[in-house]
Structure formats: C-alpha cells, structure tokens
C-alpha cells in the first residue's frame, strides 16, 4: 500500500510505502506496552509526591482540600501505588 504525500510546498507528490498491517500492529502493540509501563511509573511517582504532600500539610484532609480532590482519591492512590 502506498500513500501519496506532499513534500514541503511542492506540487510534486511522493509515494511512501506503508508497512504491512502486521508490522504496524506489532509496532503499536510495542508502543502500548511502553506507554503502560511509563504510566505505571508515573502513577508511582505521583503517589510518592502525594505522600510528601500529606507530610507537608499534616493530613490527607488538608492536602485534599488544597488540591480540590477527595480524601478517598488521595488515599487510594497512595495505597495502590506505594509499598510503604
């Protein structure tokens, strides 16, 4: 499968070979796996930051009020994504 593309402002069109669907699917699966791993890492870092916020504000309630979030959401994030 080829896809016509414009090059810069030129009227000439180049044809770019589109990889087979199997290769595209494999590449997208790999990307989704990488994104999932990075998302998990970000959630863990976020939970750690929330824990530090609780220490700074003195309570989950105070942090939740400051952030405009529910205490339950903060507690659940900390519990789910930290091991301490």
CSV table of C-alpha atoms in Angstrom, one decimal:
chain,number,residue,atom,x,y,z
A,1,UNK,CA,0.0,0.0,0.0
A,2,UNK,CA,1.3,3.4,-0.9
A,3,UNK,CA,0.3,6.8,0.4
A,4,UNK,CA,0.8,10.0,-1.5
A,5,UNK,CA,2.3,12.8,0.5
A,6,UNK,CA,3.2,16.4,-0.4
A,7,UNK,CA,6.9,17.4,0.0
A,8,UNK,CA,7.2,20.9,1.5
A,9,UNK,CA,5.2,23.4,-0.6
A,10,UNK,CA,5.9,21.5,-3.8
A,11,UNK,CA,3.2,20.3,-6.0
A,12,UNK,CA,5.1,17.0,-6.6
A,13,UNK,CA,3.8,14.1,-4.6
A,14,UNK,CA,6.0,11.3,-3.3
A,15,UNK,CA,4.7,7.9,-2.6
A,16,UNK,CA,5.6,6.4,0.7
A,17,UNK,CA,5.4,2.7,1.2
A,18,UNK,CA,3.1,1.9,4.2
A,19,UNK,CA,4.3,-1.1,6.2
A,20,UNK,CA,2.1,-4.2,6.1
A,21,UNK,CA,-0.6,-4.3,8.7
A,22,UNK,CA,1.1,-7.0,10.8
A,23,UNK,CA,4.2,-4.8,11.2
A,24,UNK,CA,2.1,-1.8,12.1
A,25,UNK,CA,0.1,-3.8,14.6
A,26,UNK,CA,3.3,-5.1,16.2
A,27,UNK,CA,4.7,-1.6,16.4
A,28,UNK,CA,1.5,-0.3,18.0
A,29,UNK,CA,1.4,-3.2,20.5
A,30,UNK,CA,5.0,-2.4,21.5
A,31,UNK,CA,4.2,1.3,21.9
A,32,UNK,CA,1.1,0.5,24.0
A,33,UNK,CA,3.3,-1.7,26.3
A,34,UNK,CA,5.9,1.0,26.7
A,35,UNK,CA,3.2,3.6,27.4
A,36,UNK,CA,1.6,1.3,30.0
A,37,UNK,CA,5.0,0.9,31.8
A,38,UNK,CA,5.6,4.6,31.7
A,39,UNK,CA,2.1,5.2,33.0
A,40,UNK,CA,2.7,2.8,35.9
A,41,UNK,CA,5.9,4.5,36.8
A,42,UNK,CA,4.2,8.0,36.7
A,43,UNK,CA,1.5,6.7,39.0
A,44,UNK,CA,4.1,5.5,41.5
A,45,UNK,CA,6.0,8.8,41.4
A,46,UNK,CA,2.7,10.7,41.8
A,47,UNK,CA,1.7,8.6,44.8
A,48,UNK,CA,5.1,9.3,46.4
A,49,UNK,CA,4.5,13.0,45.8
A,50,UNK,CA,1.1,12.8,47.4
A,51,UNK,CA,2.7,11.1,50.4
A,52,UNK,CA,5.1,14.0,50.7
A,53,UNK,CA,2.2,16.5,50.4
A,54,UNK,CA,0.4,14.7,53.2
A,55,UNK,CA,3.5,15.1,55.4
A,56,UNK,CA,3.8,18.8,54.4
A,57,UNK,CA,0.1,19.6,55.1
A,58,UNK,CA,-0.1,17.4,58.1
A,59,UNK,CA,-3.1,15.4,57.0
A,60,UNK,CA,-4.8,13.8,53.9
A,61,UNK,CA,-7.8,16.1,54.6
A,62,UNK,CA,-5.7,19.3,54.4
A,63,UNK,CA,-3.9,18.1,51.2
A,64,UNK,CA,-7.2,17.1,49.6
A,65,UNK,CA,-8.7,20.5,50.4
A,66,UNK,CA,-5.6,22.2,49.0
A,67,UNK,CA,-5.8,20.2,45.8
A,68,UNK,CA,-9.5,20.2,45.4
A,69,UNK,CA,-9.6,16.4,45.4
A,70,UNK,CA,-11.3,13.9,47.6
A,71,UNK,CA,-9.6,12.3,50.5
A,72,UNK,CA,-10.6,8.9,49.2
A,73,UNK,CA,-8.9,9.5,45.8
A,74,UNK,CA,-5.7,10.6,47.5
A,75,UNK,CA,-5.7,7.7,50.0
A,76,UNK,CA,-6.4,5.2,47.2
A,77,UNK,CA,-3.6,6.5,45.0
A,78,UNK,CA,-1.1,6.3,47.9
A,79,UNK,CA,-2.3,2.8,49.0
A,80,UNK,CA,-2.3,1.4,45.5
A,81,UNK,CA,0.9,2.8,44.1
A,82,UNK,CA,3.3,2.8,47.1
A,83,UNK,CA,4.6,-0.2,49.1
A,84,UNK,CA,5.3,1.6,52.4
